[in-house]
């Protein structure tokens, strides 16, 4: 599974970073930056959680 | 859908630990329904977690507080519209770019950099409590000054002006201040912020205002932003400090838990946010286009209130929703809202609360309420729920 982040709609709430800061980061403008595009195991669970928590629905997981 | 409800939806909580019964009945019997607010306005009330998330991510619902159909709880609450509309009242396409300009100031990383200074502020206030008389009012001694000084820090208010800033910002929230006194405090603060912006333009420093000035010279907009940060970040955090402290004092085993393992404090903060959901009225909206929620048509011009405190006890979303479980740590609550307006200061608020609870009970282990908790004056009639005064001793 690959994480897709729509940086145009991200509102920088940081919910994703709080979920797993190894997978998600925010750039200096607060916008999401994906550090691990294809998370596995626990990291994937965290990414799934971030997808549901993201308030602007900027995150999704897609099958490659 | 109709529920057997009073003509006017009560908005007072009564029990601080639970949403009003009428709101619960709506959730069970008519989760999306027309209600009349104490202001006399008839609006839609949403009570389910998923419906509220849907509404708050649908751009057909507007945040424009100047819209005459925007829900008001009580009469006479329409905001003073002289101000440049701030972030919280903007819609697309203006909201996104405006938020993007400041959100970099509130990233998880930038907040972490503020931690040592916030710890210092909290410690100084606890020092003063310990050196002062007992009992003392926790609200005045800690809950209000900490978030107001943190905002000073963020904006770069010089130390010598802290007392001025602090006095005015607490007047804004004072129950006993007259409307004239409050208006004067608003005017003085706005004037002060205007001067502060000019000063930062002359001598930039390492703070939010200086960084914003490097990119924009719109002083009015900056003044509105600074004022919004004060209004949005002060009373909210203060009320959570008071309510959280009250809750911990009733649960000594939980104080022990966070004392022994400080990694448990953040999940506890999250659960307290869910449990009290103090600012549900901030997530009201007005439809500007016909749409629907959960199959119910909503017409352009109709107002909507999100009863998020009740939705944060939605059994479809939370197991044992009425149990305060400080280890739950769920962040999918609506206490900071949802959608594009989700609280800009949420990671600051989380950190302030975490530092306060970690420090307060460690430094004053004998802290206890000085009056029975059921006699505390709760803010039953306010937009943001909380406690007016909280006498404590040790
Ligand atoms: C426990 C404390 C807090 C609570 C419960 C809280 C709650 C909320 C809620 C529910 C919203 C959404 C409003 C909407 O949907 O229209 C919001 C927005 C906002 N909050 Fe907070 N807040 C808190 C602390 C803070 C702090 C510390 C700051 C800043 C210093 C802050 C600044 C803001 C701003 C600027 C917005 C508007 C964001 C936008 O419209 O894009 N808040 N807050
Ligand atoms: S949670 Fe969503 S809105 Fe917030 S920073 Fe991450 S991607 Fe952006």
Coordinates of C-alpha atoms and ligand atoms in Angstrom, one line a residue:
Chain A
X1 CA 0.0 0.0 0.0
X2 CA 1.2 3.5 -0.9
X3 CA 0.4 6.7 0.9
X4 CA -0.9 9.5 -1.2
X5 CA -1.0 13.0 0.3
X6 CA -2.9 15.7 -1.4
X7 CA -0.9 18.7 -0.3
X8 CA -3.4 21.2 -1.8
X9 CA -6.0 20.3 0.8
X10 CA -3.8 19.6 3.8
X11 CA -4.5 22.2 6.5
X12 CA -1.5 21.4 8.6
X13 CA -3.3 20.1 11.6
X14 CA -0.4 17.7 12.3
X15 CA -2.7 14.7 13.2
X16 CA -0.6 12.5 10.9
X17 CA 2.7 13.5 12.5
X18 CA 1.2 12.8 16.0
X19 CA 0.2 9.4 14.7
X20 CA 3.7 8.4 13.4
X21 CA 6.5 10.9 13.0
X22 CA 8.6 8.3 11.2
X23 CA 6.1 8.1 8.4
X24 CA 4.8 11.7 8.3
X25 CA 6.4 15.1 8.7
X26 CA 5.4 18.7 8.1
X27 CA 7.5 21.1 6.1
X28 CA 8.2 24.6 7.3
X29 CA 4.8 25.8 6.0
X30 CA 3.0 23.1 7.9
X31 CA 2.2 21.0 4.9
X32 CA 2.4 17.2 5.1
X33 CA 5.5 15.5 3.8
X34 CA 5.4 11.7 3.5
X35 CA 8.7 10.1 4.7
X36 CA 7.8 6.5 4.2
X37 CA 5.7 6.0 1.1
X38 CA 5.1 2.3 1.4
X39 CA 4.8 1.6 5.2
X40 CA 4.6 -1.9 6.4
X41 CA 3.4 -3.7 9.5
X42 CA 2.8 -1.4 12.5
X43 CA 3.7 1.6 10.3
X44 CA 0.9 0.7 7.9
X45 CA -1.5 0.5 10.8
X46 CA -0.4 4.0 11.9
X47 CA -0.9 5.2 8.3
X48 CA -4.4 3.8 8.2
X49 CA -5.2 5.6 11.5
X50 CA -3.8 8.9 10.1
X51 CA -6.0 8.5 7.0
X52 CA -9.1 8.4 9.2
X53 CA -7.9 11.2 11.6
X54 CA -6.8 13.7 8.9
X55 CA -9.4 16.5 9.2
X56 CA -9.1 17.6 5.6
X57 CA -9.1 14.1 4.1
X58 CA -5.8 14.8 2.5
X59 CA -4.5 11.3 3.0
X60 CA -5.3 8.0 1.3
X61 CA -3.8 4.6 0.9
X62 CA -3.8 3.1 -2.6
X63 CA -2.9 -0.3 -3.9
X64 CA -0.1 -0.2 -6.4
Chain B
X1 CA -38.3 13.2 12.6
X2 CA -39.7 14.4 15.9
X3 CA -38.6 13.8 19.4
X4 CA -40.5 14.7 22.5
X5 CA -38.5 17.7 23.2
X6 CA -39.0 21.1 24.8
X7 CA -39.8 23.9 22.4
X8 CA -36.4 25.4 23.0
X9 CA -33.3 23.2 23.0
X10 CA -31.7 23.7 26.4
X11 CA -28.0 24.4 26.1
X12 CA -27.0 24.3 29.7
X13 CA -25.1 21.2 30.8
X14 CA -26.0 20.8 34.4
X15 CA -23.7 17.9 35.2
X16 CA -20.2 18.9 34.1
X17 CA -19.5 15.3 33.2
X18 CA -22.3 14.7 30.8
X19 CA -24.1 16.3 27.8
X20 CA -27.6 17.6 28.5
X21 CA -30.2 14.8 28.5
X22 CA -32.2 16.5 25.7
X23 CA -29.1 16.3 23.4
X24 CA -28.8 12.6 24.1
X25 CA -32.4 12.0 23.4
X26 CA -31.9 13.7 20.0
X27 CA -29.0 11.4 19.3
X28 CA -31.1 8.3 20.1
X29 CA -34.4 9.4 18.6
X30 CA -33.8 12.1 16.0
X31 CA -30.1 12.5 15.3
X32 CA -30.7 15.1 12.6
X33 CA -33.5 17.4 13.5
X34 CA -34.8 20.9 13.5
X35 CA -34.4 22.6 16.9
X36 CA -35.0 26.1 18.2
X37 CA -32.2 27.7 20.1
X38 CA -32.5 30.0 23.1
X39 CA -31.8 32.9 20.6
X40 CA -35.1 32.0 18.9
X41 CA -33.4 30.8 15.7
X42 CA -34.5 27.5 14.3
X43 CA -31.6 25.4 13.0
X44 CA -30.5 21.8 12.3
X45 CA -28.9 20.0 15.2
X46 CA -26.5 17.1 14.3
X47 CA -25.6 14.6 17.1
X48 CA -23.9 11.7 15.3
X49 CA -20.1 11.7 15.0
X50 CA -20.1 10.7 11.3
X51 CA -22.7 13.2 10.3
X52 CA -20.7 16.0 11.9
X53 CA -17.5 14.9 10.2
X54 CA -19.4 14.9 6.9
X55 CA -20.9 18.4 7.5
X56 CA -17.5 19.9 8.5
X57 CA -15.8 18.6 5.4
X58 CA -18.6 19.8 3.0
X59 CA -17.7 23.2 1.5
X60 CA -21.4 23.9 1.1
X61 CA -21.4 24.7 4.8
X62 CA -20.1 28.2 5.5
X63 CA -18.2 29.6 8.5
X64 CA -19.1 33.2 7.7
X65 CA -20.3 34.6 11.1
X66 CA -21.6 37.7 9.3
X67 CA -24.3 35.6 7.5
X68 CA -27.6 36.5 9.3
X69 CA -28.5 32.8 9.3
X70 CA -25.4 31.7 11.0
X71 CA -26.6 30.0 14.3
X72 CA -26.4 32.1 17.5
X73 CA -27.1 30.5 20.8
X74 CA -28.3 33.5 22.6
X75 CA -29.6 36.8 21.3
X76 CA -27.2 39.7 20.9
X77 CA -24.2 37.5 20.2
X78 CA -23.7 38.6 16.6
X79 CA -20.0 39.5 16.4
X80 CA -18.8 43.0 15.9
X81 CA -18.3 43.1 12.1
X82 CA -15.9 46.0 12.0
X83 CA -13.0 43.7 12.2
X84 CA -11.4 42.2 9.2
X85 CA -12.8 38.6 9.1
X86 CA -10.3 36.3 10.7
X87 CA -9.4 32.8 9.7
X88 CA -12.1 31.1 11.7
X89 CA -14.9 33.0 9.7
X90 CA -13.4 32.5 6.3
X91 CA -14.6 30.1 3.5
X92 CA -12.9 28.7 0.5
X93 CA -11.2 30.0 -1.6
X94 CA -9.9 32.6 1.0
X95 CA -9.6 30.2 3.9
X96 CA -7.0 27.8 2.5
X97 CA -4.3 30.3 1.6
X98 CA -4.9 32.4 4.7
X99 CA -4.5 29.3 6.9
X100 CA -1.4 28.2 5.0
X101 CA 0.3 31.5 5.8
X102 CA 0.2 30.7 9.5
X103 CA 0.0 27.0 10.0
X104 CA 3.8 26.7 9.7
X105 CA 3.9 28.5 13.1
X106 CA 1.9 25.7 14.7
X107 CA 3.6 22.5 13.4
X108 CA 4.3 19.7 15.9
X109 CA 8.0 20.5 15.6
X110 CA 7.7 24.2 16.2
X111 CA 5.5 23.5 19.2
X112 CA 8.1 21.2 20.6
X113 CA 10.6 24.1 20.4
X114 CA 8.3 26.1 22.7
X115 CA 8.2 23.5 25.4
X116 CA 11.1 24.7 27.6
X117 CA 9.6 28.2 27.8
X118 CA 6.1 26.9 28.5
X119 CA 7.5 24.7 31.3
X120 CA 9.2 27.8 32.7
X121 CA 5.9 29.8 32.6
X122 CA 4.1 26.9 34.4
X123 CA 6.8 26.6 37.0
X124 CA 6.8 30.3 37.7
X125 CA 3.1 30.3 38.4
X126 CA 3.3 27.3 40.6
X127 CA 6.2 29.0 42.5
X128 CA 3.8 32.0 43.1
X129 CA 1.0 29.7 44.2
X130 CA 3.3 28.0 46.7
X131 CA 4.5 31.3 48.0
X132 CA 1.0 32.8 48.3
X133 CA -2.0 32.4 50.5
X134 CA -4.2 29.3 50.8
X135 CA -6.8 28.7 49.6
X136 CA -6.3 30.3 46.2
X137 CA -8.3 30.5 43.0
X138 CA -6.7 28.1 40.5
X139 CA -8.4 29.9 37.6
X140 CA -6.6 33.2 38.4
X141 CA -3.4 31.6 39.7
X142 CA -2.8 29.2 36.8
X143 CA -5.5 28.4 34.3
X144 CA -5.8 31.9 32.8
X145 CA -2.3 33.3 33.0
X146 CA -0.5 30.3 31.5
X147 CA -2.2 30.3 28.1
X148 CA -2.2 34.1 27.9
X149 CA 1.5 34.2 28.5
X150 CA 2.1 31.4 26.0
X151 CA 0.3 33.6 23.4
X152 CA 2.6 36.5 24.5
X153 CA 5.5 34.3 23.8
X154 CA 4.2 33.2 20.4
X155 CA 3.5 36.8 19.3
X156 CA 6.6 38.2 20.8
X157 CA 5.0 40.5 23.4
X158 CA 8.0 42.0 25.3
X159 CA 8.2 40.9 29.0
X160 CA 7.5 44.4 30.3
X161 CA 4.1 44.4 28.6
X162 CA 3.0 41.0 29.9
X163 CA 1.1 42.6 32.8
X164 CA -0.8 45.0 30.6
X165 CA -1.6 42.2 28.1
X166 CA -2.6 39.8 30.9
X167 CA -4.9 42.2 32.7
X168 CA -6.7 43.1 29.4
X169 CA -7.1 39.6 28.2
X170 CA -8.5 38.4 31.5
X171 CA -11.0 41.3 31.5
X172 CA -12.3 40.0 28.2
X173 CA -13.3 36.8 30.0
X174 CA -14.3 38.2 33.3
X175 CA -17.8 37.5 34.4
X176 CA -18.0 40.6 36.5
X177 CA -16.7 43.1 34.0
X178 CA -19.4 45.3 32.5
X179 CA -19.9 45.3 28.7
X180 CA -18.2 48.8 28.6
X181 CA -15.2 47.5 30.5
X182 CA -14.9 44.6 28.1
X183 CA -15.2 46.8 25.1
X184 CA -12.5 49.0 26.4
X185 CA -10.2 46.0 27.0
X186 CA -10.8 44.9 23.4
X187 CA -10.0 48.4 22.1
X188 CA -6.9 48.7 24.2
X189 CA -5.7 45.2 23.2
X190 CA -6.2 45.9 19.5
X191 CA -4.5 49.3 19.8
X192 CA -1.6 47.6 21.6
X193 CA -1.4 44.9 19.0
X194 CA -1.2 47.6 16.3
X195 CA 1.7 49.3 18.1
X196 CA 3.4 45.9 18.6
X197 CA 3.2 45.2 14.9
X198 CA 4.8 48.6 14.1
X199 CA 7.5 47.9 16.7
X200 CA 8.2 44.4 15.1
X201 CA 8.4 46.0 11.7
X202 CA 11.1 48.4 13.0
X203 CA 13.0 45.7 14.9
X204 CA 12.1 42.2 13.8
X205 CA 12.7 39.4 16.3
X206 CA 12.3 35.6 16.4
X207 CA 8.5 35.5 16.7
X208 CA 5.3 34.9 14.7
X209 CA 4.5 38.6 14.1
X210 CA 8.0 39.4 12.7
X211 CA 8.0 36.3 10.5
X212 CA 4.6 37.3 9.1
X213 CA 5.7 40.9 8.6
X214 CA 8.6 39.6 6.4
X215 CA 6.0 38.3 4.0
X216 CA 3.1 40.8 4.2
X217 CA 2.5 44.4 5.2
X218 CA -1.2 44.1 5.8
X219 CA -1.3 45.3 9.4
X220 CA -5.1 45.1 9.8
X221 CA -5.0 41.4 8.8
X222 CA -2.2 40.7 11.1
X223 CA -3.9 42.5 14.0
X224 CA -7.0 40.3 13.4
X225 CA -4.9 37.2 13.4
X226 CA -3.1 38.1 16.6
X227 CA -6.4 38.9 18.3
X228 CA -7.9 35.7 17.0
X229 CA -5.1 33.7 18.5
X230 CA -5.6 35.4 21.8
X231 CA -9.4 34.8 21.8
X232 CA -9.3 31.3 20.5
X233 CA -6.3 30.1 22.5
X234 CA -6.8 31.7 25.9
X235 CA -10.1 30.8 27.5
X236 CA -10.3 27.4 25.8
X237 CA -7.0 26.2 27.2
X238 CA -7.8 27.8 30.6
X239 CA -11.0 26.0 30.9
X240 CA -9.4 22.7 30.1
X241 CA -6.8 23.3 32.7
X242 CA -9.5 23.9 35.3
X243 CA -11.8 21.0 34.3
X244 CA -8.8 18.6 33.9
X245 CA -7.5 19.5 37.3
X246 CA -10.9 19.0 38.9
X247 CA -11.2 15.6 37.2
X248 CA -7.7 14.5 38.3
X249 CA -8.3 15.6 41.9
X250 CA -11.3 13.3 42.0
X251 CA -9.2 10.4 40.7
X252 CA -6.0 10.2 42.8
X253 CA -5.1 6.8 41.1
X254 CA -4.9 8.6 37.8
X255 CA -2.6 11.2 39.3
X256 CA -0.4 8.4 40.5
X257 CA -0.5 6.8 37.0
X258 CA 0.8 9.9 35.2
X259 CA 3.3 10.6 37.9
X260 CA 4.8 7.2 37.6
X261 CA 4.7 7.1 33.8
X262 CA 4.5 10.6 32.1
X263 CA 3.9 8.9 28.7
X264 CA 0.4 8.4 30.0
X265 CA -0.4 12.1 30.3
X266 CA -1.0 12.9 26.6
X267 CA -3.6 10.1 26.1
X268 CA -5.2 11.4 29.3
X269 CA -5.3 15.0 27.9
X270 CA -6.9 13.6 24.7
X271 CA -9.6 11.8 26.7
X272 CA -10.3 14.9 28.8
X273 CA -10.7 16.9 25.6
X274 CA -13.2 14.3 24.4
X275 CA -15.0 14.1 27.7
X276 CA -15.6 17.8 28.1
X277 CA -15.8 19.0 24.5
X278 CA -15.9 22.6 25.7
X279 CA -16.2 24.5 22.4
X280 CA -18.8 22.6 20.5
X281 CA -20.6 25.8 19.4
X282 CA -17.5 26.9 17.4
X283 CA -18.4 24.2 14.9
X284 CA -21.7 25.8 13.8
X285 CA -22.2 26.4 10.1
X286 CA -24.7 27.8 7.7
X287 CA -25.6 26.1 4.4
X288 CA -24.9 28.3 1.4
X289 CA -26.1 25.7 -1.2
X290 CA -28.7 22.9 -1.0
X291 CA -27.2 19.7 0.2
X292 CA -27.9 16.7 2.4
X293 CA -26.6 15.0 5.5
X294 CA -27.3 11.4 6.3
X295 CA -30.1 11.4 3.7
X296 CA -31.8 14.5 5.1
X297 CA -32.0 17.5 2.7
X298 CA -30.6 20.8 4.0
X299 CA -31.4 23.9 2.1
X300 CA -29.3 26.9 1.4
X301 CA -29.7 29.5 4.2
X302 CA -30.4 26.9 6.9
X303 CA -28.1 27.0 10.0
X304 CA -26.6 23.9 11.5
X305 CA -25.2 23.3 15.0
X306 CA -22.9 20.4 15.7
X307 CA -23.7 19.0 19.1
X308 CA -20.1 17.6 19.3
X309 CA -20.2 17.0 23.1
X310 CA -22.9 14.5 22.5
X311 CA -21.3 13.2 19.3
X312 CA -18.2 12.6 21.2
X313 CA -20.2 10.0 23.2
X314 CA -21.6 8.4 20.1
X315 CA -21.8 4.6 20.8
X316 CA -21.2 4.0 17.1
X317 CA -17.8 5.5 17.3
X318 CA -16.6 5.1 20.9
X319 CA -16.8 1.9 23.0
X320 CA -18.1 2.6 26.5
X321 CA -18.6 6.3 25.5
X322 CA -19.6 7.5 28.9
X323 CA -16.6 6.1 30.6
X324 CA -13.8 8.4 31.3
X325 CA -10.9 6.2 30.4
X326 CA -7.7 8.2 30.6
X327 CA -5.9 5.5 28.7
X328 CA -8.2 5.5 25.8
X329 CA -6.2 8.2 24.0
X330 CA -8.5 8.4 21.0
X331 CA -7.8 11.4 18.8
X332 CA -10.8 11.0 16.5
X333 CA -13.0 13.1 18.8
X334 CA -14.4 16.4 17.7
X335 CA -13.2 18.6 20.5
X336 CA -10.9 20.5 18.1
X337 CA -13.5 20.4 15.3
X338 CA -12.9 18.6 12.0
X339 CA -12.4 19.7 8.4
X340 CA -10.4 22.7 7.1
X341 CA -11.0 24.7 10.3
X342 CA -9.8 22.1 12.7
X343 CA -8.1 23.9 15.6
X344 CA -4.9 25.6 14.5
X345 CA -3.6 25.6 18.0
X346 CA -4.4 22.0 18.9
X347 CA -0.8 20.9 19.3
X348 CA 0.0 23.9 21.4
X349 CA -3.1 23.2 23.6
X350 CA -2.1 19.6 24.0
X351 CA 1.4 20.5 25.1
X352 CA 0.2 23.2 27.5
X353 CA -2.2 20.8 29.2
X354 CA 0.4 18.0 29.3
X355 CA 2.9 20.3 31.0
X356 CA 0.4 21.7 33.5
X357 CA -0.9 18.3 34.6
X358 CA 2.6 16.8 34.8
X359 CA 3.9 19.7 36.8
X360 CA 1.1 20.7 39.0
X361 CA 0.5 17.4 40.8
X362 CA 4.2 16.7 41.1
X363 CA 5.0 20.0 42.6
X364 CA 1.9 20.3 44.8
X365 CA 1.2 16.7 45.8
X366 CA -1.3 17.7 48.5
X367 CA -3.4 19.8 46.1
X368 CA -7.2 19.5 46.8
X369 CA -10.4 21.4 46.2
X370 CA -11.2 24.0 48.9
X371 CA -14.9 23.7 48.4
X372 CA -17.2 20.7 47.5
X373 CA -16.8 20.2 43.7
X374 CA -20.6 20.3 43.2
X375 CA -20.7 23.9 44.4
X376 CA -18.2 25.1 41.8
X377 CA -19.5 27.9 39.4
X378 CA -19.6 26.1 36.0
X379 CA -19.9 28.2 32.9
X380 CA -23.3 26.8 32.0
X381 CA -24.3 29.8 29.9
X382 CA -21.1 30.5 28.1
X383 CA -20.0 29.6 24.5
X384 CA -17.0 27.8 25.9
X385 CA -17.7 25.5 28.9
X386 CA -15.5 25.7 31.9
X387 CA -15.3 26.9 35.5
X388 CA -15.4 30.6 36.6
X389 CA -13.6 30.1 39.9
X390 CA -11.9 27.0 41.4
X391 CA -10.7 27.5 45.0
X392 CA -7.9 25.0 45.8
X393 CA -5.7 24.4 48.8
X394 CA -2.9 22.0 49.8
Ligands
LIG1 C1 -8.2 23.1 24.7 C2 -8.0 24.2 24.0 C3 -8.7 24.4 22.6 C4 -9.9 24.0 22.2 C5 -10.9 23.0 22.8 C6 -10.1 24.5 20.8 C7 -11.2 24.3 20.0 C8 -11.3 24.7 18.7 C9 -12.3 24.4 17.8 C10 -13.5 23.4 18.1 C11 -12.1 25.0 16.6 C12 -12.9 24.8 15.3 C13 -13.7 26.0 15.0 C14 -14.5 25.9 13.7 O1 -14.7 24.7 13.2 O2 -14.9 26.9 13.2 C15 -10.9 25.8 16.8 C16 -10.3 26.6 15.8 C17 -9.2 27.4 16.0 N1 -8.4 27.4 17.2 FE1 -8.6 26.3 18.8 N2 -9.0 25.3 20.6 C18 -8.2 25.3 21.6 C19 -6.9 25.9 21.8 C20 -6.4 26.8 20.8 C21 -5.1 27.5 20.9 C22 -4.2 27.3 22.1 C23 -5.0 28.3 19.8 C24 -3.9 29.2 19.4 C25 -3.1 29.8 20.1 C26 -6.2 28.1 19.0 C27 -6.4 28.7 17.8 C28 -7.5 28.4 17.0 C29 -7.6 29.0 15.7 C30 -6.8 30.1 15.1 C31 -8.8 28.4 15.1 C32 -9.4 28.7 13.7 C33 -8.7 27.8 12.7 C34 -9.3 28.0 11.3 O3 -10.4 28.5 11.2 O4 -8.7 27.5 10.3 N3 -7.0 27.2 19.7 N4 -10.4 25.6 18.1
LIG2 S1 -3.4 15.3 9.3 FE1 -4.0 15.8 7.2 S2 -4.3 18.0 7.3 FE2 -3.1 17.5 9.1 S3 -1.0 17.7 8.5 FE3 -1.5 15.6 8.1 S4 -2.2 15.6 6.0 FE4 -2.2 17.7 6.6

